[in-house]
Amino acid sequence: MAFPSARPPSFADGISIGVLTRLFHRDLVDEVVAETRKRERRARLLPARVMVYYVLALTLFFDDAYEEVMRKLVNGLRFLGTWRDGWVVPTTGAISKARARLGEAPLRLLFDRVALPLAVPGTRGAWFHGWRVMAVDGVVVDVADTPENVKTFGKMPLGKTDNAFPQIRVVGLGECGTHAIVAAAVDGWATGERELFARFLDAVEPDMLILADRGFYGYDLWSKVAETGAALVWRVKDQVDLPVLEWCPDGSYRAELLPPGMRQQVKAGRKSPLPAGMAIPVRVIEYTVTGRGDAPDVIRLVTSILDHELAPAVEIAALYQQRWEFETTLDEIETHQMPASRVLRSRLPELVLQEVWATLLTHYAIRSFMTEAADDLGEDVDRLSFIRAVRVIRRQVLNQAGFSPSTISRGGQGDA
């Protein structure tokens, strides 16, 4: 096949991963590779752009070996007779070295560039009185048991022994109406959810309403999130002291959040009047849920929405249930994207992080695909099957995966 240009396209020019390439287009991938200084100074069989797409493919075919994933990317072209027989699948060692050269940074930057809220006006379940409904939550994931991973991430103690695998904690911010994760932070299991959430507060926008479970509440974190202008509906533990200041007609009541121990000092007379702005006004909604055990479960929510007419207690209580949408999102990743073993494959810490960002990217792409399909059908995206969408995209990768057949140099080496 002849090309009109003097220089034929490079090995990386033709790579594609089906419908996912619409989001992660070549120019954007080249941009993040350049910004993270991962562009090659010499020709390589597996250049950085190829490896970005390849790592994404790894997270779609978690249970397959390195070389098998590469074969899946090119088998469709061989079937069509458009692939040169002289090209040899790189060895596992070569692929591992190429992954190491790429590192974490390009995948993380790509996620930052691409992962934006997907809901538009009219998207079902995505809005509450003009606020975009979001939720924050976390998950602990096992990683390969290697000395490097143990040293970096640690093993969670289990009684007198440790967990069999080192573990990482991932905390993300997700859009409830579309299940799209738009921000995240990753660290060893011992790093708490609050600290990880604080690392991506710049992703919180004033038009958002953030739902969070009781593990996230802390005066300092609440203050920082509230400063973004977003509305908050968080569950709090019973130990949080919230005396009633005023009852509202809807059954909620007004209270104030104070730093830990401050209320006791004020009551005991050991503290002068509080500095202006230290007491944060909130509204409290309490209700019980049955069917979760022998005794009813008391749910205690605090919200920054003080107007009970704008957001009555019964609506806030119903809204909080959407936080489970994000738990479903995390389960999608653990159950349908990760390998059956539920253990990430990477044996080095930076590649673990690379794998996490790639997994978040492919999940976002799947959810983008589903949201678009739901909009076209006029359906609620919750009525569409996530696993069916994964299967469709995997087939697209197998059918459309493309290295340009003209980019393979003689002797089985790629022209980078």
Coordinates of N, CA and C in Angstrom, one line a residue, residues 114-216:
V114 N -10.1 14.1 30.7 CA -11.3 13.5 30.1 C -12.5 13.4 31.1
A115 N -12.3 13.1 32.3 CA -13.3 12.7 33.2 C -14.1 13.9 33.7
L116 N -15.1 14.3 33.0 CA -16.0 15.4 33.4 C -17.4 14.9 33.6
P117 N -18.2 15.6 34.4 CA -19.6 15.2 34.5 C -20.3 15.0 33.2
L118 N -21.2 14.0 33.1 CA -21.8 13.6 31.8 C -23.2 14.1 31.7
A119 N -23.9 14.3 32.8 CA -25.3 14.6 32.8 C -25.6 15.9 32.2
V120 N -26.7 16.0 31.4 CA -27.2 17.2 30.9 C -28.5 17.5 31.4
P121 N -29.0 18.8 31.3 CA -30.4 19.0 31.8 C -31.4 18.0 31.2
G122 N -32.1 17.4 32.1 CA -33.1 16.3 31.7 C -32.6 14.9 31.9
T123 N -31.3 14.7 32.2 CA -30.8 13.4 32.5 C -31.4 12.9 33.8
R124 N -32.1 11.8 33.8 CA -32.8 11.3 34.9 C -31.9 10.9 36.1
G125 N -32.4 11.3 37.3 CA -31.7 11.0 38.5 C -30.4 11.8 38.7
A126 N -30.1 12.8 37.9 CA -28.9 13.5 38.0 C -29.0 14.8 38.7
W127 N -30.2 15.3 39.0 CA -30.3 16.6 39.5 C -31.3 16.7 40.7
F128 N -31.0 17.7 41.6 CA -31.9 17.9 42.7 C -32.0 19.4 42.9
H129 N -33.2 19.9 42.5 CA -33.4 21.4 42.6 C -32.3 22.2 42.0
G130 N -31.8 21.8 40.9 CA -30.8 22.5 40.2 C -29.4 22.1 40.5
W131 N -29.2 21.3 41.5 CA -27.8 20.8 41.9 C -27.5 19.5 41.2
R132 N -26.3 19.4 40.7 CA -25.9 18.1 40.1 C -25.5 17.1 41.3
V133 N -26.2 16.0 41.4 CA -26.1 15.1 42.5 C -24.8 14.2 42.3
M134 N -23.9 14.4 43.3 CA -22.7 13.6 43.3 C -22.5 12.9 44.6
A135 N -21.7 11.9 44.6 CA -21.4 11.1 45.8 C -19.9 10.8 45.9
V136 N -19.4 10.8 47.1 CA -18.0 10.4 47.4 C -18.0 9.1 48.2
D137 N -17.1 8.2 47.8 CA -17.0 7.0 48.5 C -15.6 6.4 48.2
G138 N -15.3 5.3 48.9 CA -14.0 4.7 48.7 C -14.1 3.2 48.7
V139 N -13.0 2.6 48.2 CA -12.9 1.1 48.2 C -11.4 0.7 48.4
V140 N -11.2 -0.4 49.1 CA -9.9 -1.0 49.3 C -9.7 -2.2 48.3
V141 N -8.6 -2.2 47.6 CA -8.3 -3.1 46.5 C -7.0 -3.9 46.8
D142 N -7.0 -5.2 46.6 CA -5.8 -6.0 46.7 C -4.9 -5.8 45.5
V143 N -3.6 -5.8 45.8 CA -2.6 -5.7 44.7 C -1.7 -6.9 44.8
A144 N -0.9 -7.1 43.8 CA 0.1 -8.2 43.7 C 1.0 -8.2 44.9
D145 N 1.2 -9.4 45.5 CA 2.0 -9.5 46.7 C 3.5 -9.6 46.3
T146 N 4.1 -8.4 46.2 CA 5.5 -8.3 45.9 C 6.2 -7.4 47.0
P147 N 7.5 -7.6 47.2 CA 8.1 -6.8 48.2 C 8.0 -5.3 48.0
E148 N 8.0 -4.9 46.7 CA 7.9 -3.4 46.4 C 6.5 -2.9 46.8
N149 N 5.4 -3.7 46.4 CA 4.1 -3.3 46.7 C 3.8 -3.3 48.2
V150 N 4.4 -4.2 48.9 CA 4.2 -4.3 50.4 C 4.8 -3.1 51.0
K151 N 6.0 -2.7 50.6 CA 6.8 -1.6 51.2 C 6.0 -0.3 50.9
T152 N 5.4 -0.1 49.8 CA 4.8 1.1 49.4 C 3.4 1.2 50.0
F153 N 2.6 0.2 49.9 CA 1.2 0.2 50.2 C 0.8 -0.4 51.5
G154 N 1.6 -1.4 52.0 CA 1.4 -2.0 53.3 C 0.3 -3.1 53.2
K155 N 0.2 -3.9 54.3 CA -0.9 -4.9 54.4 C -1.7 -4.6 55.6
M156 N -3.0 -4.6 55.4 CA -4.0 -4.3 56.5 C -3.9 -5.4 57.5
P157 N -3.7 -5.1 58.8 CA -3.7 -6.1 59.9 C -5.1 -6.8 60.0
L158 N -5.1 -8.1 60.2 CA -6.3 -8.9 60.4 C -6.1 -9.7 61.6
G159 N -6.4 -9.1 62.8 CA -6.2 -9.8 64.0 C -4.7 -9.9 64.3
K160 N -4.3 -11.1 64.5 CA -2.8 -11.4 64.8 C -2.0 -11.5 63.6
T161 N -2.6 -11.5 62.4 CA -1.9 -11.7 61.1 C -2.2 -10.5 60.3
D162 N -1.6 -10.4 59.1 CA -1.8 -9.4 58.1 C -2.7 -10.0 57.0
N163 N -3.3 -9.1 56.2 CA -4.0 -9.5 55.0 C -3.0 -10.2 54.1
A164 N -3.5 -11.1 53.3 CA -2.6 -11.9 52.4 C -2.0 -11.0 51.3
F165 N -2.6 -9.9 50.9 CA -2.1 -9.1 49.9 C -1.9 -7.6 50.4
P166 N -0.9 -6.9 49.8 CA -0.9 -5.5 50.1 C -2.2 -4.9 49.5
Q167 N -2.5 -3.7 50.0 CA -3.8 -3.1 49.5 C -3.6 -1.6 49.3
I168 N -4.5 -1.1 48.4 CA -4.5 0.3 48.1 C -6.0 0.8 48.4
R169 N -6.1 2.1 48.7 CA -7.4 2.7 48.9 C -7.6 3.7 47.8
V170 N -8.8 3.6 47.2 CA -9.2 4.5 46.1 C -10.5 5.2 46.6
V171 N -10.4 6.5 46.5 CA -11.6 7.3 46.8 C -12.0 8.1 45.6
G172 N -13.2 8.1 45.3 CA -13.6 8.8 44.1 C -14.9 9.7 44.3
L173 N -15.1 10.6 43.3 CA -16.3 11.5 43.3 C -17.0 11.1 42.1
G174 N -18.3 10.6 42.3 CA -19.1 10.1 41.2 C -20.4 10.8 41.0
E175 N -20.8 10.9 39.7 CA -22.1 11.5 39.3 C -23.2 10.4 39.5
C176 N -24.1 10.7 40.4 CA -25.1 9.6 40.7 C -26.0 9.3 39.5
G177 N -26.3 10.2 38.7 CA -27.2 10.0 37.6 C -26.6 9.2 36.4
T178 N -25.3 9.2 36.3 CA -24.7 8.5 35.2 C -23.7 7.5 35.6
H179 N -23.3 7.5 36.9 CA -22.3 6.6 37.5 C -20.9 6.9 37.0
A180 N -20.7 8.1 36.5 CA -19.4 8.4 36.0 C -18.5 8.9 37.1
I181 N -17.3 8.4 37.3 CA -16.4 8.9 38.3 C -15.6 10.0 37.6
V182 N -15.6 11.2 38.3 CA -15.0 12.4 37.7 C -13.8 12.9 38.4
A183 N -13.4 12.3 39.5 CA -12.2 12.7 40.3 C -11.9 11.5 41.2
A184 N -10.6 11.3 41.5 CA -10.2 10.3 42.4 C -8.8 10.5 43.0
A185 N -8.5 9.8 44.0 CA -7.2 9.8 44.6 C -6.9 8.4 45.1
V186 N -5.6 8.0 45.1 CA -5.2 6.7 45.4 C -4.0 6.7 46.3
D187 N -3.9 5.8 47.3 CA -2.8 5.7 48.2 C -2.9 4.3 48.9
G188 N -1.9 4.0 49.8 CA -1.9 2.8 50.5 C -3.2 2.7 51.4
W189 N -3.5 1.5 51.8 CA -4.7 1.3 52.6 C -4.8 2.2 53.9
A190 N -3.7 2.5 54.5 CA -3.7 3.2 55.8 C -4.0 4.7 55.6
T191 N -4.0 5.2 54.4 CA -4.4 6.6 54.2 C -5.9 6.7 54.2
G192 N -6.5 7.5 55.1 CA -7.9 7.6 55.3 C -8.7 8.2 54.1
E193 N -10.0 7.9 54.1 CA -10.8 8.4 53.1 C -10.9 10.0 53.1
R194 N -10.9 10.6 54.3 CA -11.0 12.0 54.3 C -9.8 12.7 53.7
E195 N -8.6 12.1 54.0 CA -7.4 12.7 53.4 C -7.4 12.6 51.9
L196 N -7.8 11.4 51.4 CA -7.9 11.3 49.9 C -8.9 12.2 49.3
F197 N -10.1 12.3 49.9 CA -11.1 13.3 49.4 C -10.5 14.7 49.3
A198 N -9.8 15.1 50.3 CA -9.2 16.4 50.3 C -8.3 16.7 49.2
R199 N -7.7 15.6 48.6 CA -6.7 15.8 47.5 C -7.4 16.2 46.2
F200 N -8.7 16.0 46.0 CA -9.3 16.4 44.8 C -10.5 17.4 45.0
L201 N -10.4 18.2 46.0 CA -11.4 19.2 46.2 C -11.6 20.2 45.0
D202 N -10.5 20.4 44.2 CA -10.6 21.3 43.1 C -11.6 20.8 42.1
A203 N -12.0 19.5 42.2 CA -13.0 19.0 41.2 C -14.4 19.3 41.6
V204 N -14.6 19.7 42.9 CA -15.9 20.0 43.4 C -16.3 21.4 42.9
E205 N -17.5 21.5 42.2 CA -18.0 22.7 41.6 C -19.2 23.3 42.4
P206 N -19.5 24.6 42.4 CA -20.6 25.2 43.1 C -21.9 24.6 42.8
D207 N -22.1 24.1 41.6 CA -23.4 23.6 41.2 C -23.7 22.1 41.6
M208 N -22.7 21.6 42.4 CA -22.8 20.2 42.8 C -23.5 20.0 44.2
L209 N -24.1 18.9 44.4 CA -24.6 18.5 45.7 C -23.9 17.2 46.1
I210 N -23.1 17.2 47.2 CA -22.2 16.1 47.5 C -22.8 15.3 48.6
L211 N -23.1 14.0 48.3 CA -23.5 13.0 49.3 C -22.3 12.3 49.8
A212 N -22.3 12.0 51.2 CA -21.2 11.3 51.7 C -21.7 10.5 53.0
D213 N -21.1 9.3 53.2 CA -21.4 8.5 54.4 C -20.7 9.1 55.6
R214 N -21.0 8.5 56.8 CA -20.5 9.0 58.0 C -19.0 9.0 58.2
G215 N -18.4 8.1 57.4 CA -16.9 8.0 57.6 C -16.2 9.2 57.1
F216 N -16.9 10.0 56.3 CA -16.2 11.2 55.7 C -16.4 12.5 56.6

